[in-house]
CSV table of C-alpha atoms in Angstrom, one decimal:
chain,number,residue,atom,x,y,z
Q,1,UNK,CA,0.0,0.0,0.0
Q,2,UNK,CA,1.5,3.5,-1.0
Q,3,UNK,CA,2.4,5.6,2.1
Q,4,UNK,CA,0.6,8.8,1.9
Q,5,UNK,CA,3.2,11.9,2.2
Q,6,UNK,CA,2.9,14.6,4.9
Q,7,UNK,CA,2.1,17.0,2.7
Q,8,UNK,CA,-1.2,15.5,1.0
Q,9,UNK,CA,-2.0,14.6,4.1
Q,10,UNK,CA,-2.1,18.2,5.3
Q,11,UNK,CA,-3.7,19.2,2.5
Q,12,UNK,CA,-6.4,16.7,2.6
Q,13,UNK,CA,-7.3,17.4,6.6
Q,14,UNK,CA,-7.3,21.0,5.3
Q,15,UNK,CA,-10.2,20.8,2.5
Q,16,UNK,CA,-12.1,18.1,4.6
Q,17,UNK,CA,-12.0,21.2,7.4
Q,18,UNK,CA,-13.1,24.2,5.1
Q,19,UNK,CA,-15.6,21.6,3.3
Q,20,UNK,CA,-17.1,21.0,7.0
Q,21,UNK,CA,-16.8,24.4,7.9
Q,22,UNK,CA,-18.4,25.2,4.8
Q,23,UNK,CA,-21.4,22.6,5.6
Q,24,UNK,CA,-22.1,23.9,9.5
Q,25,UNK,CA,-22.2,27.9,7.6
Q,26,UNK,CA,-24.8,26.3,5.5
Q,27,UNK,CA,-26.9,24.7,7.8
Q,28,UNK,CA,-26.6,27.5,10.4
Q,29,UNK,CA,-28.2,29.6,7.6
Q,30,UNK,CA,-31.6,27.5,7.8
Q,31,UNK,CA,-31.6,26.8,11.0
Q,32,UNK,CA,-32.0,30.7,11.9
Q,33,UNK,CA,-34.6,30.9,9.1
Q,34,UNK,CA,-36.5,27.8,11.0
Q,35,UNK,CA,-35.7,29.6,14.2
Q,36,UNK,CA,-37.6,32.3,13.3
Q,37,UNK,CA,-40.5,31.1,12.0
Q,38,UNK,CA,-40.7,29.0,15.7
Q,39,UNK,CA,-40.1,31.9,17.7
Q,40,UNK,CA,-42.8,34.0,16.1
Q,41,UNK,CA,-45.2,31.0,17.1
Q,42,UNK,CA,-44.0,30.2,20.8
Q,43,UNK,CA,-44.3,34.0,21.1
Q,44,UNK,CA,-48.0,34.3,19.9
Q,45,UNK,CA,-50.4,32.1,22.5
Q,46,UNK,CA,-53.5,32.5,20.3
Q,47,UNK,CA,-51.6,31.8,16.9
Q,48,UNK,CA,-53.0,28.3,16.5
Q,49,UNK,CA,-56.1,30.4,15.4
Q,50,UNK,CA,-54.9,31.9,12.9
Q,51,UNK,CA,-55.3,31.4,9.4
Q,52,UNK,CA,-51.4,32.1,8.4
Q,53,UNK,CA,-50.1,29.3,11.1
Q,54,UNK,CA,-49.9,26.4,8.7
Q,55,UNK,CA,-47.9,28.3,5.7
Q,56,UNK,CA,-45.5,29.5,8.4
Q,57,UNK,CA,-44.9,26.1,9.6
Q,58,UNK,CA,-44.5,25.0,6.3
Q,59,UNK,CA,-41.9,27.2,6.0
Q,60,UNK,CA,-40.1,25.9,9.0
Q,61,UNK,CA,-40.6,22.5,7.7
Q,62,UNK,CA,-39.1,23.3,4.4
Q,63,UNK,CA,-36.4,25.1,5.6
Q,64,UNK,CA,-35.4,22.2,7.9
Q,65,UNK,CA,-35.7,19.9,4.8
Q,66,UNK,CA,-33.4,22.3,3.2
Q,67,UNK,CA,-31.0,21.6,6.0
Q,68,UNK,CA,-31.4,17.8,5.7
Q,69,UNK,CA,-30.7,17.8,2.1
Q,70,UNK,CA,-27.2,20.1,2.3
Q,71,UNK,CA,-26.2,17.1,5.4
Q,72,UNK,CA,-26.7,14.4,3.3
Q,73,UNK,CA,-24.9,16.1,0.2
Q,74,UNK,CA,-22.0,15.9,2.4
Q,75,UNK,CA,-22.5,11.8,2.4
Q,76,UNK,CA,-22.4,11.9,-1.1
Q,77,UNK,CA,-26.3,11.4,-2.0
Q,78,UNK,CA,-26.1,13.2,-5.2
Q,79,UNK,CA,-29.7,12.5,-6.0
Q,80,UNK,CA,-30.8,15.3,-3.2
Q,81,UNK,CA,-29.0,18.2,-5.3
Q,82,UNK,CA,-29.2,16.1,-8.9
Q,83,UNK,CA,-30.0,18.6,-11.9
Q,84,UNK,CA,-33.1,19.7,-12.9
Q,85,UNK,CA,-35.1,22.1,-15.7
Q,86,UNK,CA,-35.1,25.5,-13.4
Q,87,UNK,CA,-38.3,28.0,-14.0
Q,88,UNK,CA,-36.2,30.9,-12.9
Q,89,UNK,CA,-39.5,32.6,-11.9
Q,90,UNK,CA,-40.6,29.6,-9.5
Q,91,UNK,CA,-37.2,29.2,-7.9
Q,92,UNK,CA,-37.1,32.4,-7.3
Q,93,UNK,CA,-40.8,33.3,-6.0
Q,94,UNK,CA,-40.2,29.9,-3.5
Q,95,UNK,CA,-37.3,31.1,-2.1
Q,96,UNK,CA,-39.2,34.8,-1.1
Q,97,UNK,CA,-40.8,33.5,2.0
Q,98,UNK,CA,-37.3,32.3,3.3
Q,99,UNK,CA,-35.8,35.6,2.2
Q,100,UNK,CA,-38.4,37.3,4.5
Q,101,UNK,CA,-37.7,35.3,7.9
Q,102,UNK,CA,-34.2,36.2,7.1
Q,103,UNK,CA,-33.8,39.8,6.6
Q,104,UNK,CA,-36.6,41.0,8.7
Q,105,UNK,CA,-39.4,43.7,9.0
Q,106,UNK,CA,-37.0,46.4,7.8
Q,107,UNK,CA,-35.6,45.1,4.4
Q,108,UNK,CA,-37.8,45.4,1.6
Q,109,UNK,CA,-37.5,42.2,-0.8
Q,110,UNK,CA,-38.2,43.1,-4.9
Q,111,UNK,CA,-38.2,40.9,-7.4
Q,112,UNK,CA,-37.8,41.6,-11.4
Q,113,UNK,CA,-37.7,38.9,-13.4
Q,114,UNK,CA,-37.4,39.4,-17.4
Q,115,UNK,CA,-37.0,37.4,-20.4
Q,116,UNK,CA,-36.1,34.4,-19.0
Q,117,UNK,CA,-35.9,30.5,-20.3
Q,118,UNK,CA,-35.3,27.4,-18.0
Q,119,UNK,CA,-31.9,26.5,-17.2
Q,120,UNK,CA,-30.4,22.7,-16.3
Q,121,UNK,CA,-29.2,23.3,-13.3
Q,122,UNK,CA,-29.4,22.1,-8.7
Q,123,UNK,CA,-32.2,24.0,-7.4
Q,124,UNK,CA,-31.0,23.8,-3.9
Q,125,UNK,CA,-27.4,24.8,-4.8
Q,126,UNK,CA,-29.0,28.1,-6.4
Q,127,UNK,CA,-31.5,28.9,-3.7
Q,128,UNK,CA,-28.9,28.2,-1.5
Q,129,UNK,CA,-26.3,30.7,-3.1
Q,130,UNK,CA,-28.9,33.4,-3.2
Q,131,UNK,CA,-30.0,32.8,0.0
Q,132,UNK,CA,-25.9,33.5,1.2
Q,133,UNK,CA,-25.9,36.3,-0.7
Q,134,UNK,CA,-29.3,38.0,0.8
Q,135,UNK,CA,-27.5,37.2,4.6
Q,136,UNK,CA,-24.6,39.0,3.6
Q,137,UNK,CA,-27.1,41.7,2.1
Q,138,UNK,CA,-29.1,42.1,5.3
Q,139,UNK,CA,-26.0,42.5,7.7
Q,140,UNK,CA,-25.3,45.1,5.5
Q,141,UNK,CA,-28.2,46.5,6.3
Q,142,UNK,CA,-28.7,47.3,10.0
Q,143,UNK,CA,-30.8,50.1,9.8
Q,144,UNK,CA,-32.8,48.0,6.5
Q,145,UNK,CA,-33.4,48.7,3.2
Q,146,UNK,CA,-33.6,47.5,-0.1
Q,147,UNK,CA,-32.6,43.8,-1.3
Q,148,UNK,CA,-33.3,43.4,-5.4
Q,149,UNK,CA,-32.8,40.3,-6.9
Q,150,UNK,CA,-33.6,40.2,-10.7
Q,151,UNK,CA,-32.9,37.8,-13.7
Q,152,UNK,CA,-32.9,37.8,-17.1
Q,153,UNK,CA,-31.1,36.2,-20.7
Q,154,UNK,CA,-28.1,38.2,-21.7
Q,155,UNK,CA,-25.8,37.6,-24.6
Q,156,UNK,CA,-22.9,36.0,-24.0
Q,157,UNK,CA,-19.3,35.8,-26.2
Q,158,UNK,CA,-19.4,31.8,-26.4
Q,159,UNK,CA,-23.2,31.4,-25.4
Q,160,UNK,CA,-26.5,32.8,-24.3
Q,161,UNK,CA,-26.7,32.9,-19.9
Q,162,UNK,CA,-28.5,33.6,-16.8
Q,163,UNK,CA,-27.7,36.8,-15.5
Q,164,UNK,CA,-29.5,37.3,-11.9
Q,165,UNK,CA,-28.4,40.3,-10.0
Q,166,UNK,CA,-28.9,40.4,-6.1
Q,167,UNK,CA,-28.2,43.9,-4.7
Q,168,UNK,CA,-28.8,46.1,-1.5
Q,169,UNK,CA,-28.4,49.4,-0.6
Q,170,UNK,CA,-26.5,48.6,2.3
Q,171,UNK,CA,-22.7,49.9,3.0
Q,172,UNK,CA,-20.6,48.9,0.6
Q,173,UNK,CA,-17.5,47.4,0.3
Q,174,UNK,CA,-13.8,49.8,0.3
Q,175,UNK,CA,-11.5,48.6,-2.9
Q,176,UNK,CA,-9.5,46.8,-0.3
Q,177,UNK,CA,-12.4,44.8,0.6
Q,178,UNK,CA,-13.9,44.1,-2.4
Q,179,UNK,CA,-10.6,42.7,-3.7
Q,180,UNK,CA,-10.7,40.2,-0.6
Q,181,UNK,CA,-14.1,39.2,-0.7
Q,182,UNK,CA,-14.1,36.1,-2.1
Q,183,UNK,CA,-11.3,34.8,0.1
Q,184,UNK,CA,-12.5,31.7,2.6
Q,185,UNK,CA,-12.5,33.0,5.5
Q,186,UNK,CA,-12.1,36.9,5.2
Q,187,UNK,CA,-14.6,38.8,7.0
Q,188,UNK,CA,-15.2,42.4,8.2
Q,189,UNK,CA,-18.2,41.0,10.9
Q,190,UNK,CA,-15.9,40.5,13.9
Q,191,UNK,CA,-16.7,37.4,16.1
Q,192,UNK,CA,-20.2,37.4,13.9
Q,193,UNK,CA,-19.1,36.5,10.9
Q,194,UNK,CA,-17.1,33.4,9.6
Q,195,UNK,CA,-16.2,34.2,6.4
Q,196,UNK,CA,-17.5,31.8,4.5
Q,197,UNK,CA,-20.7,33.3,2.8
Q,198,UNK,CA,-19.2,34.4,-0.3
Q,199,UNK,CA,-16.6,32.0,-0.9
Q,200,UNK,CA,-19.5,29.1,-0.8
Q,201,UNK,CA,-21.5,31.2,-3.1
Q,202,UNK,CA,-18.8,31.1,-5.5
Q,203,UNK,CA,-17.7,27.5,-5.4
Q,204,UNK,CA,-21.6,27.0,-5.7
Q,205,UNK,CA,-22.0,28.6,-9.3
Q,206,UNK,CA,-18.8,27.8,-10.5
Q,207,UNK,CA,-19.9,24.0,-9.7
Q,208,UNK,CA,-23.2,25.0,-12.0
Q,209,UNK,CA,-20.7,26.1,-14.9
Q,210,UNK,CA,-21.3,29.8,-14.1
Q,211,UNK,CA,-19.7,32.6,-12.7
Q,212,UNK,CA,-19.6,35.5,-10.0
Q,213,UNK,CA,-18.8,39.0,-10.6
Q,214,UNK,CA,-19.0,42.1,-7.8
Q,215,UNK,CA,-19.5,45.9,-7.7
Q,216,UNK,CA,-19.6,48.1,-4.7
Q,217,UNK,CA,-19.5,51.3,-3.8
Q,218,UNK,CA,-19.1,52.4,0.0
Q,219,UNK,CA,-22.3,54.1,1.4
Q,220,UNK,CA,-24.4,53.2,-1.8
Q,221,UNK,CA,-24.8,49.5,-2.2
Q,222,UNK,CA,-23.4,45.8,-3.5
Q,223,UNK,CA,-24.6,44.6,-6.5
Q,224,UNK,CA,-23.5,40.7,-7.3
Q,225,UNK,CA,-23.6,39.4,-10.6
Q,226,UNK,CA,-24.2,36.0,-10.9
Q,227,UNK,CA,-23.9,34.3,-14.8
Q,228,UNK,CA,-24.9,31.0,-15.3
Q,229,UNK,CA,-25.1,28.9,-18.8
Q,230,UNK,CA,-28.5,28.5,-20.0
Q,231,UNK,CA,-28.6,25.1,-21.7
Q,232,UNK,CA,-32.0,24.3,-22.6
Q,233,UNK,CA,-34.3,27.7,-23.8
Q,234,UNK,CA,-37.7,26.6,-23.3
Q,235,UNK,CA,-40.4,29.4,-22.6
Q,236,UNK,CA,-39.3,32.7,-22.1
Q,237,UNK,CA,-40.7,34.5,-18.9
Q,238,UNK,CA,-41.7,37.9,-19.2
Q,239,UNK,CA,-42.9,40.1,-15.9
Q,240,UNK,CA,-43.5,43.1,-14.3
Q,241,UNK,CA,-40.8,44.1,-11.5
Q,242,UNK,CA,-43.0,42.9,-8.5
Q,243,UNK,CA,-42.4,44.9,-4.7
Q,244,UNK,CA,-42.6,42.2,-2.2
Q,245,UNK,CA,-41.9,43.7,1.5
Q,246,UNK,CA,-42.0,41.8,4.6
């Protein structure tokens, strides 16, 4: 049996550490979304009455479904994250209600969805890389505002792709930052933050074929670009920019 040298060794401890560091971040995501949901009902006696309880536990549910779904892609069940025809629309409108739990009462959530086709790609990974990026969004956001996520064909050099903007009008990141950002394990949140938000996000839509661009400008806003290869053009979609607050 070959004898494994010191240094692959070190390097393989190393990316099993950042991919389970990488997994906890993940999960840790949902489980605040669930958290939420729970806490709004443990704090209301006299919910059980009310006609909204059963779409907010679903939402719990899901999210906690979400959560089992990321642990058992780290056991190599490939068929919970397997490929699928994506309506851009529906992933995006499902994913709203999460968005909500997360950023709060004070963000605004506004959707804009244009010409459109399907794309072949993990619904989970996606939702889950916008759902990063809208975290990252709301914390920079303390006092709220504004998170935009829209989507739409553009033309490509090579091909026709995806282009979904997510942006806030939070505060920005310095040159210095920016040029860091996608580094595992840089952050600007203190103790709060672990540095792993962005860096997922990107091995996410790299792992889809795509690609992740960013623009900021301190004291205006983050926009990220994500591009992503459409690869079967069904239907296009064509809507009106929707408002969808809290």
């Amino acid at each position: 049996m070959a004898k494994l040298q010191p240094e692959a060794t070190a390097r393989d401890i190393s990316r099993d550490n950042d991919d389970m560091a990488g997994l906890i971040h993940d999960l840790g995501n949902y489980i605040q979304i669930a958290g939420s949901a729970m806490s709004i009902i443990a704090c209301r006696p006299d919910i059980a009455g009310l006609d909204g309880l059963n779409a907010m536990v679903a939402h719990a549910v899901d999210a906690l479904e979400r959560a089992g779904a990321l642990v058992r892609r780290s056991f190599g069940d490939g068929d919970s994250i397997g490929d699928e025809d994506i309506n851009i629309e529906d992933c995006l409108t499902q994913l709203v209600p999460l968005l909500r739990y997360a950023c709060g009462p004070r963000i605004s959530i506004r959707l804009d969805i244009g010409p459109a086709p399907q794309v072949r790609c993990s619904r989970l990974m996606l939702q889950n890389a916008l759902l990063n990026l809208a975290l990252n969004a709301r914390d920079a956001m303390p006092e709220g505002g504004v998170l935009s996520i829209s989507a739409r064909a553009v033309d490509a050099p090579e091909t026709s792709e995806l282009e979904i903007l997510v942006s806030d009008t939070g505060s920005g990141m310095s040159p210095s930052t920016l040029a860091r950002a996608f580094e595992p394990h840089f952050t600007t949140k203190a103790s709060n933050g672990h540095g792993l938000g962005l860096s997922e996000v990107k091995s996410s839509i790299e792992g889809l074929g795509g690609r992740i661009l960013i623009e900021s400008v301190q004291n205006v806003g983050t926009t990220v670009i994500l591009r992503l290869p459409i690869r079967a053009c069904i239907v296009p979609l064509i809507n009106s920019p929707n408002d969808m607050r809290p």
